[in-house]
Coordinates of N, CA and C in Angstrom, one line a residue:
M29 N 27.1 36.4 -99.0 CA 26.3 37.1 -99.9 C 24.8 37.0 -99.5
S30 N 24.2 38.2 -99.5 CA 22.7 38.1 -99.2 C 21.9 37.9 -100.5
I31 N 20.7 37.6 -100.3 CA 19.8 37.3 -101.4 C 19.6 38.6 -102.3
E32 N 19.7 39.7 -101.6 CA 19.6 41.0 -102.4 C 20.8 41.2 -103.3
D33 N 21.9 40.6 -103.0 CA 23.1 40.7 -103.8 C 23.2 39.8 -105.0
L34 N 22.2 38.9 -105.1 CA 22.2 37.9 -106.2 C 22.0 38.6 -107.6
I35 N 21.4 39.8 -107.6 CA 21.3 40.5 -108.9 C 22.6 40.7 -109.6
G36 N 23.7 40.8 -108.7 CA 25.0 40.9 -109.3 C 25.5 39.8 -110.1
V37 N 24.9 38.6 -109.9 CA 25.4 37.4 -110.7 C 24.4 37.2 -111.9
H38 N 23.5 38.1 -112.2 CA 22.6 38.0 -113.3 C 23.4 37.9 -114.6
F39 N 24.4 38.8 -114.8 CA 25.1 38.8 -116.0 C 26.4 37.9 -116.0
T40 N 26.5 37.2 -115.0 CA 27.7 36.2 -115.0 C 27.1 34.8 -114.9
L41 N 26.8 34.3 -113.7 CA 26.3 33.0 -113.6 C 24.9 32.8 -114.3
G42 N 24.0 33.8 -114.1 CA 22.7 33.7 -114.8 C 22.9 33.7 -116.3
M43 N 23.8 34.5 -116.9 CA 24.0 34.4 -118.3 C 24.6 33.1 -118.7
Y44 N 25.5 32.6 -117.9 CA 26.1 31.2 -118.2 C 25.0 30.2 -118.3
I45 N 24.1 30.2 -117.3 CA 23.0 29.2 -117.3 C 22.1 29.4 -118.6
R46 N 21.8 30.7 -118.9 CA 20.9 30.9 -120.1 C 21.6 30.5 -121.4
N47 N 22.9 30.7 -121.5 CA 23.6 30.4 -122.7 C 24.1 29.0 -122.9
H48 N 24.2 28.2 -121.8 CA 24.7 26.9 -121.9 C 23.7 25.8 -121.6
Y49 N 22.5 26.1 -121.2 CA 21.5 25.1 -121.0 C 20.2 25.6 -121.7
E50 N 19.6 24.7 -122.4 CA 18.4 25.0 -123.2 C 17.2 24.9 -122.2
L51 N 16.9 26.0 -121.5 CA 15.9 26.0 -120.4 C 14.5 25.6 -120.8
F52 N 14.2 25.7 -122.1 CA 12.8 25.4 -122.6 C 12.8 24.1 -123.3
D53 N 13.9 23.3 -123.4 CA 13.9 22.0 -124.0 C 13.5 21.0 -123.0
L54 N 12.2 20.6 -123.2 CA 11.6 19.7 -122.2 C 12.3 18.3 -122.2
N55 N 13.0 18.0 -123.3 CA 13.8 16.7 -123.3 C 15.0 16.8 -122.4
K56 N 15.6 17.9 -122.3 CA 16.8 18.1 -121.5 C 16.5 18.4 -120.0
V57 N 15.5 19.2 -119.8 CA 15.1 19.6 -118.4 C 13.5 19.5 -118.3
P58 N 13.1 18.2 -118.2 CA 11.6 17.9 -118.4 C 10.8 18.5 -117.3
H59 N 11.3 18.8 -116.1 CA 10.4 19.2 -115.0 C 10.7 20.6 -114.6
L60 N 11.7 21.3 -115.2 CA 12.1 22.6 -114.8 C 11.0 23.7 -114.8
I61 N 10.3 23.8 -115.9 CA 9.3 24.8 -116.1 C 8.1 24.5 -115.1
Q62 N 7.7 23.2 -115.0 CA 6.7 22.8 -114.1 C 7.0 23.1 -112.7
E63 N 8.2 22.8 -112.2 CA 8.6 23.1 -110.9 C 8.7 24.6 -110.6
Y64 N 9.2 25.4 -111.6 CA 9.2 26.8 -111.6 C 7.8 27.4 -111.4
K65 N 6.8 26.9 -112.2 CA 5.4 27.4 -112.0 C 4.8 27.0 -110.7
I66 N 5.1 25.8 -110.2 CA 4.5 25.4 -108.9 C 5.1 26.3 -107.8
L67 N 6.4 26.5 -107.7 CA 7.0 27.2 -106.7 C 6.7 28.7 -106.7
N68 N 6.3 29.2 -107.9 CA 5.9 30.6 -108.1 C 4.4 30.8 -108.2
Q69 N 3.7 29.7 -107.9 CA 2.2 29.7 -107.8 C 1.6 30.2 -109.2
I70 N 2.2 29.7 -110.3 CA 1.6 30.0 -111.6 C 0.9 28.7 -112.0
P71 N -0.4 28.8 -112.3 CA -1.2 27.6 -112.7 C -0.6 26.8 -113.8
L72 N -0.6 25.4 -113.6 CA -0.2 24.5 -114.6 C -1.2 24.4 -115.7
N73 N -2.5 24.5 -115.4 CA -3.5 24.5 -116.4 C -4.6 25.5 -115.9
Y74 N -5.6 25.7 -116.7 CA -6.6 26.8 -116.5 C -8.0 26.2 -116.5
D75 N -8.1 24.9 -116.0 CA -9.4 24.2 -116.0 C -10.5 25.0 -115.3
G76 N -10.2 25.6 -114.2 CA -11.2 26.3 -113.4 C -11.5 27.8 -113.9
V77 N -10.8 28.2 -114.9 CA -10.9 29.6 -115.3 C -11.9 29.7 -116.5
A78 N -12.8 30.7 -116.4 CA -13.8 30.9 -117.5 C -13.1 31.1 -118.8
E79 N -13.7 30.6 -119.9 CA -13.1 30.6 -121.2 C -12.7 32.1 -121.6
E80 N -13.5 33.0 -121.3 CA -13.2 34.4 -121.7 C -12.1 35.0 -121.0
E81 N -11.7 34.5 -119.8 CA -10.6 35.0 -119.0 C -9.3 34.2 -119.2
R82 N -9.4 33.0 -119.8 CA -8.3 32.0 -119.9 C -7.2 32.6 -120.7
E83 N -7.5 33.2 -121.8 CA -6.4 33.8 -122.7 C -5.6 34.9 -122.0
F84 N -6.3 35.7 -121.2 CA -5.6 36.8 -120.5 C -4.7 36.2 -119.4
H85 N -5.2 35.2 -118.7 CA -4.3 34.6 -117.6 C -3.1 33.9 -118.2
E86 N -3.3 33.2 -119.3 CA -2.2 32.5 -119.9 C -1.2 33.5 -120.4
F87 N -1.6 34.6 -121.0 CA -0.7 35.6 -121.5 C 0.2 36.2 -120.3
I88 N -0.5 36.6 -119.2 CA 0.2 37.2 -118.1 C 1.2 36.1 -117.5
D89 N 0.7 34.9 -117.3 CA 1.5 33.9 -116.6 C 2.7 33.5 -117.5
N90 N 2.5 33.4 -118.8 CA 3.6 33.1 -119.7 C 4.7 34.2 -119.8
M91 N 4.3 35.5 -119.5 CA 5.3 36.5 -119.4 C 6.2 36.3 -118.2
N92 N 5.7 35.6 -117.2 CA 6.5 35.4 -116.0 C 7.4 34.2 -116.2
V93 N 7.3 33.5 -117.3 CA 8.1 32.3 -117.5 C 9.1 32.6 -118.7
S94 N 10.2 33.1 -118.4 CA 11.2 33.5 -119.4 C 12.6 32.9 -119.0
E95 N 13.5 32.9 -119.9 CA 14.8 32.4 -119.6 C 15.5 33.2 -118.5
D96 N 15.3 34.5 -118.5 CA 15.8 35.3 -117.4 C 15.2 34.9 -116.0
A97 N 13.9 34.7 -116.0 CA 13.2 34.4 -114.8 C 13.6 33.0 -114.3
I98 N 13.8 32.0 -115.2 CA 14.2 30.7 -114.8 C 15.6 30.6 -114.4
S99 N 16.5 31.4 -115.1 CA 17.9 31.4 -114.6 C 18.0 32.0 -113.3
N100 N 17.2 33.1 -113.0 CA 17.2 33.7 -111.7 C 16.7 32.7 -110.6
F101 N 15.7 32.0 -111.0 CA 15.2 30.9 -110.1 C 16.2 29.9 -109.7
I102 N 17.0 29.5 -110.7 CA 18.1 28.5 -110.5 C 19.2 29.1 -109.6
V103 N 19.6 30.3 -109.9 CA 20.6 31.0 -109.0 C 20.1 31.1 -107.6
N104 N 18.8 31.4 -107.4 CA 18.3 31.5 -106.1 C 18.3 30.1 -105.4
L105 N 17.9 29.1 -106.1 CA 18.0 27.7 -105.5 C 19.4 27.3 -105.1
L106 N 20.4 27.7 -106.0 CA 21.8 27.4 -105.7 C 22.2 28.2 -104.4
W107 N 21.8 29.4 -104.4 CA 22.2 30.3 -103.2 C 21.6 29.7 -102.0
Q108 N 20.4 29.2 -102.0 CA 19.7 28.6 -100.8 C 20.4 27.4 -100.4
E109 N 20.8 26.5 -101.4 CA 21.5 25.3 -101.1 C 22.9 25.6 -100.4
L110 N 23.6 26.5 -101.0 CA 24.9 26.9 -100.4 C 24.7 27.5 -99.0
K111 N 23.8 28.3 -98.8 CA 23.5 28.9 -97.5 C 23.1 27.8 -96.5
D112 N 22.2 26.9 -96.9 CA 21.8 25.9 -96.0 C 23.0 24.9 -95.7
G113 N 23.8 24.6 -96.6 CA 24.9 23.7 -96.5 C 26.0 24.3 -95.6
A114 N 26.1 25.6 -95.5 CA 27.1 26.3 -94.7 C 26.8 26.3 -93.2
K115 N 25.6 25.9 -92.9 CA 25.2 26.0 -91.4 C 25.8 24.9 -90.6

């Protein structure tokens, strides 16, 4: 399976991940959102951003952090691990 074909598992494996794991529960998956943000180059904080621009950046970046995006991220990581392990 190529990485382009992973969209086909969005409604199967991706839905399973979204429905069976509480992706935003920091007690159950404490580093998941932080790792997702780091690997997708989304700032963890906005210390260097001017106050008048901070709200806009937080809004845009938080749109990119959804259960769909995180489950897709997990599926991609699993795919990469399986591909690397098959070598």
